[in-house]
Amino acid sequence: MIQTIRGTRDILPEEIALWHRIEAVASEGFRRYGFREIRTPIIEKTELFSRGVGESSDIVNKEMYTFTDRAREDRAGESITLRPECTASVVRSYIQHRMYADHSPGELTKLYYIGPMFRRERPQAGRYRQFFQVGAEVLGDSDDPAIEAEVIEMLDWFLGELKITDTTLLINSVGDATTRGDYLVGLREAIEPDLESYCEDCHHRYATNALRVFDCKNEACRALISRLPTITESLDEASREHFAQFRAHLDARGIGYTVRPEMVRGLDYYTRTAFEIVANSGLGAQNTIVGGGRYDGLSETLGGPPTKGFGFAFGLDRLVMALPESEAASRRAAAAPEIFIVSLGDEARAHAALVARELRRAGIAVLLDFSERKMKKALALADKLHARHALIIGENETASRRYGLKNLAEGTQESLAIDEIIAKFA
Ligand code: ATP
Ligand code: MG
């Protein structure tokens, strides 16, 4: 038997109503806040990520699915990677299509995406090798912290709409490149004496980009890391001011947050504002549902014009897990058929097909039974399929054009003509 490969999974029909719900709420939020959808390829040149996400990130270092595509005309082949995230792709597209070309000053390009990402991670609950992200990016020449607060306000609306309320917004500023240069010198000095006690990955981080030790999830390292100096004390004046304004914009919107100085985020491209939203319950160890931040300069790194950027991505897999049970149950129920037609006898069955067509054309979700079944068995099947109503069509009903609509939850039944049924479901 051939099965799914490690870290990947089938999203089965029983769960899909929850995915649809999250996607629908996200699209609605994006519509209200002026984001337009973009769909970029799942494969990109490896260089896009090694440059865009950064050589010192865990993603580029050990999590990418990369292969050489040897086209016949090109013997050397080209290195291709399954996208591990989508910000680099969106910025690539922004540059490639010169979306900035007709911008007036302060004009923003607001884009969102939904799709699968691929990382070779150790699979566990809430962590997969193919997982799904919904993300958004704001690109342009403005780095106004009000943009950041507006994006977080949209996420706040979005989580509220999904009834995911037990969450915490964590924020930090990681400064700009100059802040980081000075800070890194001191950070390395602070790590050095205990370097032996850090894990192997942290040794690599220490050598390439010491800031990344803050991403380490190893228990022993976490204890050491908690004693390291944070970037907060080293922030340059402009970043400090930017962060203060950002917090003021959140305060003005009544959005609560916790400043978490050791949160630096796992990608190299972040500058200044970084944030995460974590679920306080229900998700166990993999409890970060949203990650995002500012990435001024990413465009330049990818060969584009000077551009400011701010964005986020949330994990759909984890949001599905975080949906409260009552919300999940009502979404599953909404996806069930509204009417299951029970037809008794050949003539009734032929007529039932015409009735089904009428009802479906009026927008009602109808299931037709193609096999010969006794009433009791048919009703049991309707129940098993979670249909809310059964419509009973026998010889008499076929002749009178009035059908028995049975509410399966309440057990009540009434005799109705097709127009009356349609009116009832309108
Ligand atoms: P983590 O710290 O959990 O590894 P990350 O910092 O690598 O997260 P990002 O790259 O910021 O995550 O991605 C944003 C969101 O995408 C995460 O908050 C999470 O919800 C989701 N996500 C990331 N990696 C995975 C994965 N392997 N499986 C499922 N969801 C994921
Ligand atoms: Mg990760």
Short mmCIF file of C-alpha atoms and ligand atoms in Angstrom, two decimals:
data_model
loop_
_atom_site.label_atom_id
_atom_site.label_comp_id
_atom_site.label_asym_id
_atom_site.label_seq_id
_atom_site.Cartn_x
_atom_site.Cartn_y
_atom_site.Cartn_z
CA MET A 1 0.00 0.00 0.00
CA ILE A 2 1.34 3.43 -0.94
CA GLN A 3 0.86 6.06 1.74
CA THR A 4 1.52 9.79 2.13
CA ILE A 5 5.16 10.67 2.73
CA ARG A 6 6.40 11.63 6.19
CA GLY A 7 5.25 15.06 7.34
CA THR A 8 2.52 15.37 4.70
CA ARG A 9 -1.14 14.48 5.04
CA ASP A 10 -4.49 14.40 3.32
CA ILE A 11 -6.99 16.98 4.47
CA LEU A 12 -10.11 14.84 4.40
CA PRO A 13 -13.65 16.02 3.59
CA GLU A 14 -14.68 15.83 7.27
CA GLU A 15 -12.17 18.60 8.04
CA ILE A 16 -12.44 20.69 4.93
CA ALA A 17 -15.38 22.78 6.15
CA LEU A 18 -13.04 24.25 8.79
CA TRP A 19 -10.44 25.13 6.17
CA HIS A 20 -13.09 26.75 3.99
CA ARG A 21 -14.34 28.75 6.93
CA ILE A 22 -10.89 30.12 7.75
CA GLU A 23 -10.18 30.89 4.11
CA ALA A 24 -13.51 32.68 3.74
CA VAL A 25 -12.98 34.83 6.84
CA ALA A 26 -9.44 35.63 5.68
CA SER A 27 -10.62 36.68 2.19
CA GLU A 28 -13.31 38.84 3.74
CA GLY A 29 -10.78 40.52 6.05
CA PHE A 30 -8.43 41.12 3.13
CA ARG A 31 -11.27 42.62 1.09
CA ARG A 32 -12.20 45.01 3.88
CA TYR A 33 -8.59 46.09 4.40
CA GLY A 34 -7.75 46.52 0.72
CA PHE A 35 -5.50 43.51 0.05
CA ARG A 36 -5.60 41.78 -3.34
CA GLU A 37 -4.72 38.14 -3.91
CA ILE A 38 -1.55 37.02 -5.67
CA ARG A 39 -0.66 33.45 -6.69
CA THR A 40 3.02 32.79 -7.24
CA PRO A 41 4.65 29.49 -8.31
CA ILE A 42 5.37 26.79 -5.75
CA ILE A 43 8.86 26.32 -7.21
CA GLU A 44 11.37 29.15 -7.42
CA LYS A 45 15.08 29.54 -8.02
CA THR A 46 16.94 28.44 -4.89
CA GLU A 47 18.80 31.74 -4.87
CA LEU A 48 15.56 33.60 -4.13
CA PHE A 49 15.39 32.00 -0.70
CA SER A 50 19.10 31.79 0.07
CA ARG A 51 19.30 35.53 -0.56
CA GLY A 52 15.80 36.50 0.57
CA VAL A 53 15.29 34.39 3.69
CA GLY A 54 19.00 34.38 4.54
CA GLU A 55 21.82 31.85 4.69
CA SER A 56 21.87 31.84 8.49
CA SER A 57 18.18 31.00 8.94
CA ASP A 58 17.13 27.48 9.91
CA ILE A 59 14.90 27.42 6.85
CA VAL A 60 17.72 27.88 4.35
CA ASN A 61 20.21 25.92 6.39
CA LYS A 62 18.41 22.69 6.87
CA GLU A 63 14.75 22.82 5.93
CA MET A 64 14.55 23.44 2.17
CA TYR A 65 13.57 20.91 -0.47
CA THR A 66 16.04 21.68 -3.21
CA PHE A 67 16.80 19.76 -6.37
CA THR A 68 18.64 20.26 -9.61
CA ASP A 69 16.40 20.47 -12.64
CA ARG A 70 18.41 19.23 -15.60
CA ALA A 71 16.70 20.40 -18.70
CA ARG A 72 18.18 18.85 -21.86
CA GLU A 73 19.42 22.11 -23.30
CA ASP A 74 21.07 23.04 -20.01
CA ARG A 75 23.36 20.25 -18.83
CA ALA A 76 24.53 22.05 -15.73
CA GLY A 77 20.96 22.27 -14.56
CA GLU A 78 19.28 24.84 -12.40
CA SER A 79 18.83 24.68 -8.64
CA ILE A 80 15.15 24.81 -7.75
CA THR A 81 13.46 24.91 -4.34
CA LEU A 82 9.92 24.19 -3.17
CA ARG A 83 8.97 27.44 -1.49
CA PRO A 84 9.44 27.33 2.29
CA GLU A 85 7.60 30.65 2.71
CA CYS A 86 6.09 33.22 0.40
CA THR A 87 7.35 36.69 1.32
CA ALA A 88 10.44 36.35 -0.87
CA SER A 89 8.24 35.20 -3.78
CA VAL A 90 5.82 38.11 -3.36
CA VAL A 91 8.67 40.62 -3.25
CA ARG A 92 10.23 38.95 -6.30
CA SER A 93 6.93 39.36 -8.11
CA TYR A 94 6.62 42.99 -6.97
CA ILE A 95 10.02 43.68 -8.52
CA GLN A 96 9.56 41.53 -11.63
CA HIS A 97 6.25 43.19 -12.54
CA ARG A 98 7.43 46.66 -11.50
CA MET A 99 4.33 47.07 -9.33
CA TYR A 100 5.95 50.19 -7.88
CA ALA A 101 6.33 51.86 -11.29
CA ASP A 102 3.18 53.99 -11.20
CA HIS A 103 3.07 54.50 -7.44
CA SER A 104 2.45 58.01 -6.23
CA PRO A 105 4.27 58.97 -3.00
CA GLY A 106 3.02 56.96 -0.05
CA GLU A 107 1.00 54.61 -2.24
CA LEU A 108 1.01 51.02 -1.03
CA THR A 109 0.79 47.67 -2.79
CA LYS A 110 -1.17 45.33 -0.51
CA LEU A 111 -1.06 41.66 -1.48
CA TYR A 112 -2.16 38.41 0.10
CA TYR A 113 -1.66 34.73 -0.66
CA ILE A 114 -2.95 31.33 0.43
CA GLY A 115 -1.09 28.12 -0.31
CA PRO A 116 1.20 25.26 0.65
CA MET A 117 4.76 25.74 1.91
CA PHE A 118 7.44 23.07 2.32
CA ARG A 119 10.03 22.65 5.06
CA ARG A 120 11.96 19.54 6.03
CA GLU A 121 11.22 19.69 9.76
CA ARG A 122 10.73 16.99 12.35
CA PRO A 123 7.02 16.22 12.00
CA GLN A 124 4.87 16.51 15.12
CA ALA A 125 1.44 17.86 16.06
CA GLY A 126 1.10 21.25 14.37
CA ARG A 127 4.37 20.85 12.45
CA TYR A 128 4.34 19.35 8.99
CA ARG A 129 6.63 19.19 5.98
CA GLN A 130 3.87 20.45 3.73
CA PHE A 131 1.77 23.00 5.56
CA PHE A 132 -0.44 25.88 4.54
CA GLN A 133 -0.01 29.55 5.10
CA VAL A 134 -2.19 32.58 4.57
CA GLY A 135 -0.08 35.71 4.43
CA ALA A 136 -0.13 39.36 3.48
CA GLU A 137 2.46 41.94 2.51
CA VAL A 138 2.35 45.74 2.40
CA LEU A 139 4.96 47.17 0.03
CA GLY A 140 5.80 50.73 -0.90
CA ASP A 141 7.87 53.71 0.20
CA SER A 142 6.23 54.22 3.58
CA ASP A 143 7.35 52.61 6.85
CA ASP A 144 4.64 54.30 8.91
CA PRO A 145 4.09 52.23 12.09
CA ALA A 146 0.35 52.90 11.65
CA ILE A 147 0.51 50.43 8.74
CA GLU A 148 1.74 47.77 11.17
CA ALA A 149 -1.02 48.49 13.67
CA GLU A 150 -3.66 48.35 10.93
CA VAL A 151 -2.44 44.92 9.80
CA ILE A 152 -2.54 43.67 13.39
CA GLU A 153 -6.03 45.13 13.79
CA MET A 154 -7.10 43.08 10.76
CA LEU A 155 -5.65 39.93 12.36
CA ASP A 156 -7.45 40.80 15.57
CA TRP A 157 -10.77 41.02 13.71
CA PHE A 158 -10.00 37.82 11.91
CA LEU A 159 -9.26 35.77 15.05
CA GLY A 160 -12.33 37.23 16.77
CA GLU A 161 -14.49 36.23 13.81
CA LEU A 162 -13.16 32.67 14.13
CA LYS A 163 -13.81 32.74 17.91
CA ILE A 164 -10.12 32.17 18.61
CA THR A 165 -9.90 34.53 21.55
CA ASP A 166 -7.40 33.03 23.99
CA THR A 167 -4.31 34.46 22.29
CA THR A 168 -1.40 36.78 23.10
CA LEU A 169 0.21 39.29 20.78
CA LEU A 170 3.98 39.37 21.30
CA ILE A 171 5.91 42.31 19.89
CA ASN A 172 9.52 43.39 19.68
CA SER A 173 11.85 45.62 17.74
CA VAL A 174 14.94 44.03 16.23
CA GLY A 175 16.35 47.40 15.10
CA ASP A 176 18.09 48.04 11.83
CA ALA A 177 21.28 46.65 10.33
CA THR A 178 23.56 49.09 12.20
CA THR A 179 21.89 48.37 15.56
CA ARG A 180 22.44 44.75 14.93
CA GLY A 181 26.13 45.08 14.00
CA ASP A 182 26.98 46.60 17.40
CA TYR A 183 24.69 44.33 19.34
CA LEU A 184 26.04 41.16 17.74
CA VAL A 185 29.57 41.90 18.94
CA GLY A 186 28.35 42.07 22.55
CA LEU A 187 26.07 39.08 22.10
CA ARG A 188 28.88 36.88 20.86
CA GLU A 189 31.00 37.95 23.81
CA ALA A 190 28.18 36.98 26.17
CA ILE A 191 27.73 33.55 24.55
CA GLU A 192 31.42 32.71 24.30
CA PRO A 193 32.13 31.61 27.90
CA ASP A 194 29.26 29.05 27.81
CA LEU A 195 29.58 28.09 24.17
CA GLU A 196 30.44 24.49 25.10
CA SER A 197 27.05 24.05 26.74
CA TYR A 198 25.05 25.17 23.70
CA CYS A 199 23.66 22.66 21.17
CA GLU A 200 25.27 21.92 17.83
CA ASP A 201 22.84 24.14 15.93
CA CYS A 202 23.67 27.03 18.24
CA HIS A 203 27.38 26.56 17.51
CA HIS A 204 26.51 27.09 13.88
CA ARG A 205 24.33 30.08 14.75
CA TYR A 206 27.13 31.54 16.84
CA ALA A 207 29.45 31.29 13.85
CA THR A 208 27.05 32.67 11.21
CA ASN A 209 24.49 34.93 12.91
CA ALA A 210 24.47 34.89 16.70
CA LEU A 211 21.03 36.52 16.84
CA ARG A 212 19.58 33.20 15.68
CA VAL A 213 20.38 31.50 19.01
CA PHE A 214 17.16 33.12 20.23
CA ASP A 215 15.23 30.84 17.85
CA CYS A 216 16.62 27.72 19.54
CA LYS A 217 13.95 25.46 20.99
CA ASN A 218 16.40 23.24 22.91
CA GLU A 219 15.61 23.28 26.68
CA ALA A 220 19.24 23.51 27.81
CA CYS A 221 19.92 26.38 25.41
CA ARG A 222 16.77 28.23 26.48
CA ALA A 223 18.07 28.47 30.04
CA LEU A 224 21.37 29.97 28.83
CA ILE A 225 19.62 32.27 26.36
CA SER A 226 17.40 33.77 29.06
CA ARG A 227 20.54 35.33 30.58
CA LEU A 228 21.84 36.91 27.37
CA PRO A 229 21.54 40.67 26.72
CA THR A 230 18.54 41.47 24.50
CA ILE A 231 18.58 43.77 21.52
CA THR A 232 16.32 46.28 23.26
CA GLU A 233 19.14 48.11 25.06
CA SER A 234 21.08 48.46 21.80
CA LEU A 235 18.29 49.91 19.66
CA ASP A 236 19.16 53.00 17.64
CA GLU A 237 17.16 56.15 18.33
CA ALA A 238 15.02 55.94 15.16
CA SER A 239 14.06 52.29 15.80
CA ARG A 240 13.24 53.13 19.41
CA GLU A 241 10.96 55.95 18.27
CA HIS A 242 9.35 53.74 15.61
CA PHE A 243 8.63 51.08 18.21
CA ALA A 244 7.11 53.64 20.61
CA GLN A 245 4.81 54.91 17.86
CA PHE A 246 3.81 51.39 16.90
CA ARG A 247 2.82 50.66 20.51
CA ALA A 248 0.90 53.93 20.69
CA HIS A 249 -1.07 52.94 17.58
CA LEU A 250 -1.93 49.60 19.17
CA ASP A 251 -2.93 51.35 22.40
CA ALA A 252 -5.18 53.74 20.46
CA ARG A 253 -6.94 50.72 18.97
CA GLY A 254 -7.29 49.03 22.33
CA ILE A 255 -5.20 46.07 21.19
CA GLY A 256 -3.32 44.42 24.05
CA TYR A 257 0.23 43.10 23.66
CA THR A 258 3.29 41.85 25.51
CA VAL A 259 6.76 43.15 24.67
CA ARG A 260 9.04 40.12 24.31
CA PRO A 261 12.66 41.33 23.88
CA GLU A 262 14.04 37.87 23.10
CA MET A 263 11.66 37.32 20.19
CA VAL A 264 13.75 37.86 17.05
CA ARG A 265 11.84 35.67 14.53
CA GLY A 266 13.42 32.98 12.40
CA LEU A 267 14.10 34.89 9.19
CA ASP A 268 17.08 37.07 8.45
CA TYR A 269 15.15 39.79 6.66
CA TYR A 270 13.32 41.36 9.58
CA THR A 271 14.04 44.95 10.62
CA ARG A 272 12.46 46.91 13.46
CA THR A 273 8.96 45.58 14.26
CA ALA A 274 8.58 41.83 14.74
CA PHE A 275 5.50 40.15 16.13
CA GLU A 276 3.88 36.82 16.83
CA ILE A 277 0.46 35.76 17.96
CA VAL A 278 0.45 32.69 20.16
CA ALA A 279 -2.51 30.59 21.24
CA ASN A 280 -2.60 30.27 25.02
CA SER A 281 -4.51 27.02 24.95
CA GLY A 282 -5.26 24.06 22.74
CA LEU A 283 -2.10 23.87 20.65
CA GLY A 284 0.60 22.44 22.92
CA ALA A 285 4.21 23.16 21.99
CA GLN A 286 3.50 24.40 18.44
CA ASN A 287 1.42 27.34 19.61
CA THR A 288 2.57 30.18 17.37
CA ILE A 289 -0.23 30.83 14.92
CA VAL A 290 0.94 34.06 13.30
CA GLY A 291 4.41 35.43 12.66
CA GLY A 292 5.32 38.66 10.96
CA GLY A 293 7.28 41.84 10.86
CA ARG A 294 8.94 44.59 8.92
CA TYR A 295 11.46 43.80 6.21
CA ASP A 296 12.68 47.10 4.76
CA GLY A 297 15.51 46.35 2.37
CA LEU A 298 14.45 42.85 1.28
CA SER A 299 13.61 44.26 -2.15
CA GLU A 300 17.14 45.68 -2.50
CA THR A 301 18.60 42.31 -1.45
CA LEU A 302 16.68 40.75 -4.33
CA GLY A 303 17.85 43.34 -6.85
CA GLY A 304 14.79 45.60 -6.64
CA PRO A 305 14.34 49.29 -5.85
CA PRO A 306 14.48 50.62 -2.27
CA THR A 307 11.24 49.43 -0.70
CA LYS A 308 9.66 49.27 2.73
CA GLY A 309 7.75 46.14 3.60
CA PHE A 310 5.60 44.77 6.38
CA GLY A 311 3.76 41.47 6.46
CA PHE A 312 2.76 38.30 8.25
CA ALA A 313 1.92 34.68 7.65
CA PHE A 314 -0.33 32.44 9.66
CA GLY A 315 -0.39 28.68 9.70
CA LEU A 316 -3.72 27.34 8.48
CA ASP A 317 -3.04 23.89 9.93
CA ARG A 318 -2.59 25.38 13.39
CA LEU A 319 -5.60 27.68 13.09
CA VAL A 320 -7.79 24.70 12.23
CA MET A 321 -6.53 23.05 15.43
CA ALA A 322 -7.18 26.24 17.41
CA LEU A 323 -10.84 26.59 16.35
CA PRO A 324 -13.09 26.12 19.37
CA GLU A 325 -15.07 22.87 19.25
CA SER A 326 -18.45 24.65 19.11
CA GLU A 327 -17.33 26.68 16.10
CA ALA A 328 -15.90 23.57 14.40
CA ALA A 329 -19.10 21.59 15.02
CA SER A 330 -21.36 24.28 13.59
CA ARG A 331 -19.14 24.58 10.48
CA ARG A 332 -19.20 20.83 9.89
CA ALA A 333 -22.96 20.80 10.29
CA ALA A 334 -23.34 23.67 7.82
CA ALA A 335 -21.48 21.60 5.22
CA ALA A 336 -23.94 18.67 5.48
CA PRO A 337 -26.72 18.18 2.90
CA GLU A 338 -29.87 20.20 3.59
CA ILE A 339 -32.20 17.66 2.06
CA PHE A 340 -31.86 13.91 1.51
CA ILE A 341 -34.54 12.65 -0.89
CA VAL A 342 -36.11 9.34 -0.08
CA SER A 343 -37.99 7.92 -3.07
CA LEU A 344 -40.15 4.85 -2.87
CA GLY A 345 -40.64 2.94 -6.12
CA ASP A 346 -39.34 3.38 -9.68
CA GLU A 347 -41.79 6.04 -10.76
CA ALA A 348 -41.16 8.11 -7.64
CA ARG A 349 -37.40 7.79 -8.13
CA ALA A 350 -37.59 9.17 -11.66
CA HIS A 351 -39.71 12.05 -10.40
CA ALA A 352 -37.36 12.64 -7.45
CA ALA A 353 -34.53 13.39 -9.89
CA LEU A 354 -36.59 16.25 -11.34
CA VAL A 355 -37.48 17.56 -7.90
CA ALA A 356 -33.79 17.44 -6.91
CA ARG A 357 -32.86 19.47 -9.97
CA GLU A 358 -35.43 22.16 -9.12
CA LEU A 359 -34.25 22.41 -5.53
CA ARG A 360 -30.57 22.53 -6.47
CA ARG A 361 -31.27 25.25 -9.02
CA ALA A 362 -32.83 27.22 -6.17
CA GLY A 363 -29.58 26.88 -4.21
CA ILE A 364 -30.43 24.03 -1.86
CA ALA A 365 -27.88 21.24 -1.14
CA VAL A 366 -29.67 18.01 -2.06
CA LEU A 367 -28.60 14.36 -2.00
CA LEU A 368 -30.40 11.84 -4.16
CA ASP A 369 -30.42 8.15 -3.30
CA PHE A 370 -29.97 5.95 -6.36
CA SER A 371 -30.69 2.65 -4.72
CA GLU A 372 -33.87 0.90 -3.77
CA ARG A 373 -34.33 1.15 0.02
CA LYS A 374 -37.10 0.76 2.53
CA MET A 375 -38.21 3.96 4.27
CA LYS A 376 -36.55 3.07 7.58
CA LYS A 377 -33.19 2.25 5.99
CA ALA A 378 -33.35 5.42 3.87
CA LEU A 379 -33.99 7.60 6.92
CA ALA A 380 -31.12 5.91 8.75
CA LEU A 381 -28.83 6.76 5.84
CA ALA A 382 -30.02 10.40 5.83
CA ASP A 383 -29.16 10.54 9.50
CA LYS A 384 -25.73 9.04 9.01
CA LEU A 385 -24.97 11.68 6.36
CA HIS A 386 -26.04 14.41 8.82
CA ALA A 387 -28.75 15.61 6.43
CA ARG A 388 -31.04 18.07 8.18
CA HIS A 389 -34.19 17.07 6.30
CA ALA A 390 -35.52 14.09 4.42
CA LEU A 391 -37.93 14.68 1.55
CA ILE A 392 -40.21 11.72 1.10
CA ILE A 393 -41.52 11.00 -2.39
CA GLY A 394 -43.75 7.97 -2.96
CA GLU A 395 -46.52 7.19 -5.42
CA ASN A 396 -49.05 9.58 -3.84
CA GLU A 397 -46.56 12.41 -3.59
CA THR A 398 -45.58 11.96 -7.22
CA ALA A 399 -49.22 12.23 -8.25
CA SER A 400 -50.13 15.17 -5.97
CA ARG A 401 -46.84 17.09 -6.39
CA ARG A 402 -46.80 17.62 -2.63
CA TYR A 403 -43.90 16.01 -0.76
CA GLY A 404 -43.23 15.05 2.82
CA LEU A 405 -40.51 17.28 4.30
CA LYS A 406 -39.26 15.73 7.52
CA ASN A 407 -37.06 17.68 9.91
CA LEU A 408 -34.73 14.95 11.12
CA ALA A 409 -33.58 16.70 14.28
CA GLU A 410 -37.09 17.57 15.47
CA GLY A 411 -38.95 14.63 13.96
CA THR A 412 -41.69 16.92 12.56
CA GLN A 413 -43.10 16.47 9.07
CA GLU A 414 -45.19 18.61 6.73
CA SER A 415 -46.58 18.19 3.25
CA LEU A 416 -45.31 20.88 0.86
CA ALA A 417 -45.24 21.80 -2.82
CA ILE A 418 -41.88 22.56 -4.42
CA ASP A 419 -42.32 26.36 -4.25
CA GLU A 420 -43.11 26.11 -0.56
CA ILE A 421 -39.99 24.06 0.08
CA ILE A 422 -37.86 26.58 -1.80
CA ALA A 423 -39.42 29.46 0.14
CA LYS A 424 -38.61 27.67 3.39
CA PHE A 425 -34.90 27.41 2.56
CA ALA A 426 -34.54 30.87 1.04
P1 ATP B 1 7.97 27.94 14.39
O1 ATP B 1 8.68 28.76 15.40
O2 ATP B 1 6.74 27.29 14.91
O3 ATP B 1 8.88 27.00 13.65
P2 ATP B 1 8.36 29.82 12.29
O4 ATP B 1 8.95 30.99 12.94
O5 ATP B 1 9.24 28.89 11.55
O6 ATP B 1 7.46 29.00 13.32
P3 ATP B 1 7.10 31.36 10.22
O7 ATP B 1 8.14 31.06 9.23
O8 ATP B 1 7.03 32.71 10.79
O9 ATP B 1 7.15 30.28 11.38
O10 ATP B 1 5.67 30.98 9.64
C1 ATP B 1 4.47 31.59 10.09
C2 ATP B 1 3.50 30.57 10.61
O11 ATP B 1 3.42 29.44 9.76
C3 ATP B 1 3.87 29.98 11.95
O12 ATP B 1 3.49 30.83 12.98
C4 ATP B 1 3.05 28.71 11.96
O13 ATP B 1 1.70 28.96 12.30
C5 ATP B 1 3.12 28.28 10.52
N1 ATP B 1 4.15 27.24 10.34
C6 ATP B 1 5.49 27.42 10.19
N2 ATP B 1 6.11 26.25 10.02
C7 ATP B 1 5.14 25.30 10.06
C8 ATP B 1 5.14 23.86 9.93
N3 ATP B 1 6.24 23.18 9.70
N4 ATP B 1 3.94 23.21 10.04
C9 ATP B 1 2.79 23.90 10.26
N5 ATP B 1 2.74 25.23 10.38
C10 ATP B 1 3.89 25.94 10.28
MG MG B 2 10.18 27.08 12.02
#
